[in-house]
Tab-separated table of C-alpha atoms in Angstrom:
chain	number	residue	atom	x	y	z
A	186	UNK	CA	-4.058	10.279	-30.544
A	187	UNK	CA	-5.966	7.476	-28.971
A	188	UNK	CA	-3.855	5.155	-26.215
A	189	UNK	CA	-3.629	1.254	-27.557
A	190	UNK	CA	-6.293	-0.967	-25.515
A	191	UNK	CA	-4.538	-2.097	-22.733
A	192	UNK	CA	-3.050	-6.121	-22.202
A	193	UNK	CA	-5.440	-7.799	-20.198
A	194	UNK	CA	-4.372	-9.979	-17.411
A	195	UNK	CA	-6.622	-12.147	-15.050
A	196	UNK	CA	-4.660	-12.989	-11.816
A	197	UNK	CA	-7.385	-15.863	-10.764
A	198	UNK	CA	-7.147	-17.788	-13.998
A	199	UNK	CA	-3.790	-16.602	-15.299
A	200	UNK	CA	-5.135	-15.553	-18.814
A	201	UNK	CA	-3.430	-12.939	-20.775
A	202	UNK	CA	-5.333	-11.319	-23.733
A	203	UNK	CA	-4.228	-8.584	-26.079
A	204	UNK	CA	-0.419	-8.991	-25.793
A	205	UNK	CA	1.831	-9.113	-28.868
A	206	UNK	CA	4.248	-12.385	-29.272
A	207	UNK	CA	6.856	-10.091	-28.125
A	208	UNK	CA	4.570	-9.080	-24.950
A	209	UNK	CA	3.957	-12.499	-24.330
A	210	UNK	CA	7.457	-13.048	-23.983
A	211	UNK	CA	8.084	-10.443	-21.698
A	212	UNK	CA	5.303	-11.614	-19.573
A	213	UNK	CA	7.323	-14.605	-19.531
A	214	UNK	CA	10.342	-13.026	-18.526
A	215	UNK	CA	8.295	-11.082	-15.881
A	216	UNK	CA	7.103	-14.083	-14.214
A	217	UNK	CA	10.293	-15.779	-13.808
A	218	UNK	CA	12.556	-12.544	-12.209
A	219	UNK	CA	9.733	-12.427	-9.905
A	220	UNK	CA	10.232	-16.137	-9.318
A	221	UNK	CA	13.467	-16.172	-8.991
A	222	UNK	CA	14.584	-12.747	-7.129
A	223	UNK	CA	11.683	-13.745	-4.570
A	224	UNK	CA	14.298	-15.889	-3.053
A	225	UNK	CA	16.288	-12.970	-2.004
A	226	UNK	CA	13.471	-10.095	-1.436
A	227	UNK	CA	13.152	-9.306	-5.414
A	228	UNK	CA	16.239	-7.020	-5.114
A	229	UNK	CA	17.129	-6.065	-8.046
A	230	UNK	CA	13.935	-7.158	-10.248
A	231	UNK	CA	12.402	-3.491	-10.098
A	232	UNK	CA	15.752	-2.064	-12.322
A	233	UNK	CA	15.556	-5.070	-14.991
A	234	UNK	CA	11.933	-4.817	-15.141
A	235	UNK	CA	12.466	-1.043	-15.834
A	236	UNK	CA	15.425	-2.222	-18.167
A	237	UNK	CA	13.300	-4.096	-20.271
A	238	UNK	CA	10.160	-1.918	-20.503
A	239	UNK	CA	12.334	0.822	-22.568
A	240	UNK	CA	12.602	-2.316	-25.280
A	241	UNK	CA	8.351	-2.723	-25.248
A	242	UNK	CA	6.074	-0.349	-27.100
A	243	UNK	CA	4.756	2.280	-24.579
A	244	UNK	CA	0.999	0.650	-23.167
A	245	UNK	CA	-0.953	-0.714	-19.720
A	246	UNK	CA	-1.722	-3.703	-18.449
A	247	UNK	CA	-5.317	-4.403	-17.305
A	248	UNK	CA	-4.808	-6.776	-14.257
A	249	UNK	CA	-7.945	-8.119	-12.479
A	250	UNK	CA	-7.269	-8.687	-9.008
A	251	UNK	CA	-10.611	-9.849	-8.281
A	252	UNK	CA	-14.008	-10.164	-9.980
A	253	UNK	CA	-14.800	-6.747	-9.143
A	254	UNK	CA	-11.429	-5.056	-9.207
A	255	UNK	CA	-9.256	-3.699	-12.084
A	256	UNK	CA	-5.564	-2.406	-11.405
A	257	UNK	CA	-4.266	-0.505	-14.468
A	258	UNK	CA	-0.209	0.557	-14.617
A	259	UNK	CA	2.383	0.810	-17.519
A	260	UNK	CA	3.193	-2.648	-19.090
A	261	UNK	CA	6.667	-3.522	-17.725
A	262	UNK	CA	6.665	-1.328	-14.540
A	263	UNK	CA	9.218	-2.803	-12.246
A	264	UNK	CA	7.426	-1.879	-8.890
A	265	UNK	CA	3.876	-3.293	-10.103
A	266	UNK	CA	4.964	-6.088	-12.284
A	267	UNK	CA	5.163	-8.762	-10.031
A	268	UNK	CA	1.580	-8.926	-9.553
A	269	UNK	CA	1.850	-11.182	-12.953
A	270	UNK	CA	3.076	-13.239	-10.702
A	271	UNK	CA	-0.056	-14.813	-9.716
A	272	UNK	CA	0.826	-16.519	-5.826
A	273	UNK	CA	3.041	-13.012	-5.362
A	274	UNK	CA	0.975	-11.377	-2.352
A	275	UNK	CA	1.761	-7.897	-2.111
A	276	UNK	CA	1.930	-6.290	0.998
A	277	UNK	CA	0.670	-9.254	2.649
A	278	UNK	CA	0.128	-8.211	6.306
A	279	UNK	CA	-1.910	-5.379	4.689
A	280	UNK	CA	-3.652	-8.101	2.660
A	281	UNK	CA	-4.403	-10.451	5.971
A	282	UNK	CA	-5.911	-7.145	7.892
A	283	UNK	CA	-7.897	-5.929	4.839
A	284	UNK	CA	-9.201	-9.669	4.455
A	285	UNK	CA	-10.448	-10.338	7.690
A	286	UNK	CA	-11.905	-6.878	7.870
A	287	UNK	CA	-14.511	-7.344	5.539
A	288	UNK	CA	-17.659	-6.938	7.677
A	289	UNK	CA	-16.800	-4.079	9.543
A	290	UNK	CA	-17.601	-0.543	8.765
A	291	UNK	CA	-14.479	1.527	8.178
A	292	UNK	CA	-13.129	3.589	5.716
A	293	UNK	CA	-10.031	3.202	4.065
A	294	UNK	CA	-7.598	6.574	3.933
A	295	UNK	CA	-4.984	5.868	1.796
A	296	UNK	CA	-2.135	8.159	2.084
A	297	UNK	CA	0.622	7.631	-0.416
A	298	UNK	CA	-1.979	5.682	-2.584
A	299	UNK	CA	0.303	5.807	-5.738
A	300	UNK	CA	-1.733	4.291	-8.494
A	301	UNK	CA	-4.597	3.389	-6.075
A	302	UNK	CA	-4.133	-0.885	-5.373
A	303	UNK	CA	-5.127	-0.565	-1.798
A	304	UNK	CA	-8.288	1.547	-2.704
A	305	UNK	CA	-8.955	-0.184	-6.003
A	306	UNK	CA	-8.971	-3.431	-3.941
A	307	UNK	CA	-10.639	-2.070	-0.360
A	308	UNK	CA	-13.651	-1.067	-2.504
A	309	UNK	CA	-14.014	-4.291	-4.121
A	310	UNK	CA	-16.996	-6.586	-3.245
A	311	UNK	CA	-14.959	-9.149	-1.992
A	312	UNK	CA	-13.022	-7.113	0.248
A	313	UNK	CA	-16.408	-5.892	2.053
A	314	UNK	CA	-17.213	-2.601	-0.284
A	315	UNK	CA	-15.677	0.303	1.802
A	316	UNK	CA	-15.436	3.828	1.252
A	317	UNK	CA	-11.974	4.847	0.424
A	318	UNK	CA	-10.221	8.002	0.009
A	319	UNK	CA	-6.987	8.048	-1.855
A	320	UNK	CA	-4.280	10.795	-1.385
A	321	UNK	CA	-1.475	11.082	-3.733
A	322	UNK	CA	0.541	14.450	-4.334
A	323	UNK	CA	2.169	13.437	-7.258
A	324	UNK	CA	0.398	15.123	-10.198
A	325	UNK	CA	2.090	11.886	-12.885
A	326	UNK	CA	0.747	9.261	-10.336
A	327	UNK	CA	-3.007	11.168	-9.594
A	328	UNK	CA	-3.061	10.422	-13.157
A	329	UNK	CA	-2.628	7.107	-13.065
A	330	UNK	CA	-5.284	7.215	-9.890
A	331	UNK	CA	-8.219	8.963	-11.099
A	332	UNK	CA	-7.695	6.645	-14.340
A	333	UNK	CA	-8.162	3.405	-11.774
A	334	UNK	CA	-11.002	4.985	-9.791
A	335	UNK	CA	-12.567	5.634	-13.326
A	336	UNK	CA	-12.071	1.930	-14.218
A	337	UNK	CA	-13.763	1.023	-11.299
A	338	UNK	CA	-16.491	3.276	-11.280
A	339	UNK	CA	-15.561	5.759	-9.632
A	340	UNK	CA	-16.447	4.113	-6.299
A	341	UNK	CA	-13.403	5.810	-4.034
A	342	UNK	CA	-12.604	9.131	-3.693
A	343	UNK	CA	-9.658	10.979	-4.809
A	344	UNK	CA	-7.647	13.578	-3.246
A	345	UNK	CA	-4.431	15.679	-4.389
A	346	UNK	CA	-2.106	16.454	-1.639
A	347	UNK	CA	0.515	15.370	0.160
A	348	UNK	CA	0.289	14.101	4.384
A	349	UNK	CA	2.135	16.177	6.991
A	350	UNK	CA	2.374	17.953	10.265
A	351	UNK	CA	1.078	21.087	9.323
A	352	UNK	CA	-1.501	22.315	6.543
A	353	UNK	CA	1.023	24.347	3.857
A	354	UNK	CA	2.997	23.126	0.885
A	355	UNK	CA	5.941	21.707	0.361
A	356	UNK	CA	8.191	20.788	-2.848
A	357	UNK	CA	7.812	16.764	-4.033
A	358	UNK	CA	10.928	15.361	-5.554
A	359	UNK	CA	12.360	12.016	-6.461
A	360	UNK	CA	13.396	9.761	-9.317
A	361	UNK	CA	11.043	6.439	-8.795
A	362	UNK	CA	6.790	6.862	-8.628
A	363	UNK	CA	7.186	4.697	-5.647
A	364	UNK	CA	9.323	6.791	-3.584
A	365	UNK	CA	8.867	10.475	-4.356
A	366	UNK	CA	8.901	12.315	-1.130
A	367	UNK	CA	8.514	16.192	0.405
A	368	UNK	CA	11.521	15.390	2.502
A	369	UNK	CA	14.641	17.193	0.434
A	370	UNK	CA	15.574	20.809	-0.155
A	371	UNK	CA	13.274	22.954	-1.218
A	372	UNK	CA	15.011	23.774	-4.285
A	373	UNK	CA	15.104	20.572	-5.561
A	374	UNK	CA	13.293	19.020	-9.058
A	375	UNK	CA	9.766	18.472	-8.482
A	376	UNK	CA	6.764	20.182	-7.618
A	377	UNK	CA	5.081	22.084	-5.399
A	378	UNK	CA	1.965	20.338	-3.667
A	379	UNK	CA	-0.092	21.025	-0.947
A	380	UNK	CA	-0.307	19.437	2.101
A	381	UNK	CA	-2.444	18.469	4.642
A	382	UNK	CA	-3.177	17.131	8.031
A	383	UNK	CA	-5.073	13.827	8.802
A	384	UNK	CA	-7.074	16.265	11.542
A	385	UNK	CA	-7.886	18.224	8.765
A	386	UNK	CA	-10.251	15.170	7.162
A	387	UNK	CA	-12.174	15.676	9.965
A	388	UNK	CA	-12.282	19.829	10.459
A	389	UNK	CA	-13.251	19.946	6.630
A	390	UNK	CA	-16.220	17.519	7.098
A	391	UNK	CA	-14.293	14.766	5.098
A	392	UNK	CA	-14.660	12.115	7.936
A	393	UNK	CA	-17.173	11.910	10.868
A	394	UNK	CA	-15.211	11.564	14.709
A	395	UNK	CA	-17.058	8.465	15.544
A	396	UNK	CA	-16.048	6.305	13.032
A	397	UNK	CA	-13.885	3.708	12.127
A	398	UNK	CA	-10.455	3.655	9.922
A	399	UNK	CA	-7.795	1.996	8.678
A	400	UNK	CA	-4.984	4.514	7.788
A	401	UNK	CA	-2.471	3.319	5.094
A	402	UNK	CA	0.822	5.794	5.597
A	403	UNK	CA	2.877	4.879	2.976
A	404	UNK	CA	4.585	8.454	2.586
A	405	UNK	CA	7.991	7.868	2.325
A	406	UNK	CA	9.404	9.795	5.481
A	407	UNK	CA	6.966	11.840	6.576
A	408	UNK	CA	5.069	9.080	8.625
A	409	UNK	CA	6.080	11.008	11.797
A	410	UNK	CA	4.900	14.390	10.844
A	411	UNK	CA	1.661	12.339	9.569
A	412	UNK	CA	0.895	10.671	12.767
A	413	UNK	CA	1.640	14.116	14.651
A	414	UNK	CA	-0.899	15.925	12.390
A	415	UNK	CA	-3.284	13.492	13.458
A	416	UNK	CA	-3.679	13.015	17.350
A	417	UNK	CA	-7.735	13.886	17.181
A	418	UNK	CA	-8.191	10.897	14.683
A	419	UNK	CA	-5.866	8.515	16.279
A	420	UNK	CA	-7.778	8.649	19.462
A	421	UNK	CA	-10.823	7.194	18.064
A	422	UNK	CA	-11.324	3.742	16.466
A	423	UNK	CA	-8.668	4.472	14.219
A	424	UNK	CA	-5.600	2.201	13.291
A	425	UNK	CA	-2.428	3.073	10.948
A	426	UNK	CA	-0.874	0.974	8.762
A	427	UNK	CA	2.310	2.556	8.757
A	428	UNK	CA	5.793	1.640	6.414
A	429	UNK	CA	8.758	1.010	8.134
A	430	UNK	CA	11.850	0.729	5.730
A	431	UNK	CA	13.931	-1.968	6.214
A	432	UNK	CA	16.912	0.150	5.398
A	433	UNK	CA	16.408	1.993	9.296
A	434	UNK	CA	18.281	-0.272	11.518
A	435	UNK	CA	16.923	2.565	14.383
A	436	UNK	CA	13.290	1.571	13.493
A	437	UNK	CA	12.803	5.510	13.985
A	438	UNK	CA	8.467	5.076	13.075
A	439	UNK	CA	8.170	2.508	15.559
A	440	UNK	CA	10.758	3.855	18.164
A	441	UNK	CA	8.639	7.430	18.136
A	442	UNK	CA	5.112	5.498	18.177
A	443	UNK	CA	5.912	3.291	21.311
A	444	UNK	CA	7.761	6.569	22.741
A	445	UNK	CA	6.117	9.270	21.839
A	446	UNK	CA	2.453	8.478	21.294
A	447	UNK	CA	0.044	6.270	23.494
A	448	UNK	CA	-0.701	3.585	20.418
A	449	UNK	CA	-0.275	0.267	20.859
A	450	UNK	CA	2.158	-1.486	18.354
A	451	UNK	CA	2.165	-4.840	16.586
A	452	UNK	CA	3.839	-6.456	13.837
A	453	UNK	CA	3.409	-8.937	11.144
A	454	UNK	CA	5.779	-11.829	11.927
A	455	UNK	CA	6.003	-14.395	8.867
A	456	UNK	CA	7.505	-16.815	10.776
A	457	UNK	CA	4.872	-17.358	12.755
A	458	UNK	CA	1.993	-15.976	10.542
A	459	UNK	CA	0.833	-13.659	13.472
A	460	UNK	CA	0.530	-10.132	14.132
A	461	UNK	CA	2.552	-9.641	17.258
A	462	UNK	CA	2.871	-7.683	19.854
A	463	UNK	CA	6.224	-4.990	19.831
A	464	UNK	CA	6.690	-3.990	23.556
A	465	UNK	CA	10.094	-3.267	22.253
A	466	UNK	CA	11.970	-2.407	19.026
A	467	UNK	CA	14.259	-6.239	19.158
A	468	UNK	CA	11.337	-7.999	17.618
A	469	UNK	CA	11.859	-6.022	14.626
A	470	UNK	CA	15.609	-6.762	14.357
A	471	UNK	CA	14.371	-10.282	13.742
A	472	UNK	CA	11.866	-9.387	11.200
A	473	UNK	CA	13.195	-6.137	9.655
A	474	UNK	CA	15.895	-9.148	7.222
A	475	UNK	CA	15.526	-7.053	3.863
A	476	UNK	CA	17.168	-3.539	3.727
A	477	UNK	CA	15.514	-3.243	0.295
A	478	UNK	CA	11.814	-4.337	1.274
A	479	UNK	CA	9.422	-2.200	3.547
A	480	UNK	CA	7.337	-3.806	6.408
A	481	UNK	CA	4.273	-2.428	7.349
A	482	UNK	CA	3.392	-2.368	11.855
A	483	UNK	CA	0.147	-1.449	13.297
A	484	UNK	CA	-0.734	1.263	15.779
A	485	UNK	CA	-3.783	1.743	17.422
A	486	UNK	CA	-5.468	3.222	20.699
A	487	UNK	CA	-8.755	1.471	19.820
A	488	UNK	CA	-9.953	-1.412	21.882
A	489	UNK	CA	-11.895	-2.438	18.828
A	490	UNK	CA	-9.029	-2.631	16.394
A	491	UNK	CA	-7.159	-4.352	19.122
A	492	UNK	CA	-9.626	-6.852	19.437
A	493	UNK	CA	-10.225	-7.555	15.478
A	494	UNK	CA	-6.220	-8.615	15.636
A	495	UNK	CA	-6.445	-10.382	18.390
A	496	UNK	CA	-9.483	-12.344	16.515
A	497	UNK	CA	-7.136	-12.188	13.157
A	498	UNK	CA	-4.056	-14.152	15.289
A	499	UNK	CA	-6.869	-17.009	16.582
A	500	UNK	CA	-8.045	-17.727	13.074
A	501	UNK	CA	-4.807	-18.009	11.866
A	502	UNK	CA	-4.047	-20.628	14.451
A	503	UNK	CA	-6.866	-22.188	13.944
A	504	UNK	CA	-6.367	-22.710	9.971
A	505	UNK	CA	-2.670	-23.703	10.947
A	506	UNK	CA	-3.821	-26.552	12.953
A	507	UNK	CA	-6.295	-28.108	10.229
A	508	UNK	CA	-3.154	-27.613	7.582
């Protein structure tokens, strides 16, 4: 049976081609939850989102990010929906980094890439081009990724397995493609997936020592046992981009990187639209206001990536003052 062409959907103009009346009117209704819930941290939109979709006939949405970068998901997913919402910015620290990264020479690993946005968008022309390497262990959501690396011509790489501590397996479970985790019982629904460690990119010749990353840990628990597994790589010019829930009043990621591990730490403050410094963990009861929503800090050892904020923060200020 061949799949329906999907809705297309230009985020830059707003254009929406290929939708049914019906469609449209769910793009409609799309638009405004995201509209309105962004008032109080979109809780709730991802479960009417989902609510509706079971009402739509089963197809994707095409969404062009930018000129050279196509993002393909199930029309009506809850978690990826409000990028119809053309002035949402997801992950917008991430966003901000990525941005002002453009002309310098990293690679992307992107470690709970889901359907691939980061690496879809990382890879782009705009965004500077990079190589990126995209590591899902979900076998429903590498689907979904090596269908948006094929949409974009194949330009980052994709690789099966989950991020730990320890080269093994361990048994994936969980309800929502956005949060399945190897955290759980071993017994529990799911699958079985391998997993590696970030130290292993470079044993197996994936990565070279002497350059430069940006490392995306969105792996929903086991950011500790991720940063652990990779002490060679973090020494270098290396710099992780790592979830913290806003659920975790303890700020246990950020308590055991400024503890346990000789990165610095800094943190996107939207009140201020900087990336500041966290010498200790009250800055984040300030910014941590969401228990639903998960905020992204940044450690690094490297005096380079230190720098590149540092440069970030000043143009910031800089386009504050003209505004």
């Amino acid at each position: 049976m061949i799949a329906p062409k999907p809705i297309q959907f230009d985020r830059a103009t707003g254009a929406l081609e290929g939708a049914s009346a019906v469609e449209r009117l769910a793009a409609f209704a799309l638009v405004m939850g995201a509209r309105v819930s962004s008032t109080f941290s979109y809780r709730g939109y991802n479960a009417a989102a989902n609510l509706m979709r079971k009402a739509l006939p089963s197809r994707d949405i095409a969404i062009k990010l930018n000129p050279d970068a196509t993002f393909v998901f199930p029309y009506g997913d809850g978690y990826w929906s409000k990028l119809l919402e053309r002035s949402y910015r997801y992950e917008i620290e991430l966003d901000l980094l990525f941005s002002d990264s453009v002309d310098v020479d990293y690679t992307l690993i992107d470690c709970g890439a889901n359907y691939g946005y980061w690496s879809v968008l990382v890879s782009s022309r705009p965004f500077g081009a990079h190589r990126a390497i995209a590591i899902e262990p979900s076998r429903d959501n590498f689907t979904r990724l090596a269908h948006n690396a094929r949409v974009n011509g194949d330009r980052f790489e994709t690789m099966k397995c989950a991020i730990g501590a320890t080269r093994g397996t361990a048994r994936l479970s969980g309800t929502k493609h956005e949060a399945l985790s190897i955290v759980g019982k071993a017994e529990a629904a799911g699958e079985d997936v391998p997993v590696i460690r970030l130290d292993d990119l470079l044993d197996d010749g994936m990565i070279a020592g002497d350059g430069k990353y940006l490392v995306k840990l969105d792996v929903e628990g086991v950011e500790i046992d991720a940063i652990r597994g990779g002490e060679r790589l973090l020494q270098g010019d290396t710099a992780i981009l790592c979830e913290e829930h806003g659920s975790d009043k303890d700020h246990t990621v950020s308590r055991f990187i400024l503890e346990q591990t000789p990165l610095k730490l800094v943190v996107y403050d939207p009140g201020t639209n900087q990336f500041e410094a966290v010498v200790d963990l009250a800055i984040l009861d300030r910014i941590k206001v969401a228990s639903n929503v998960g905020y992204n800090v940044v450690g690094t050892a490297s005096a380079f990536w230190q720098a590149r904020i540092q440069n970030l923060n000043a143009s910031a200020a800089k386009r504050a003052m003209r505004n």
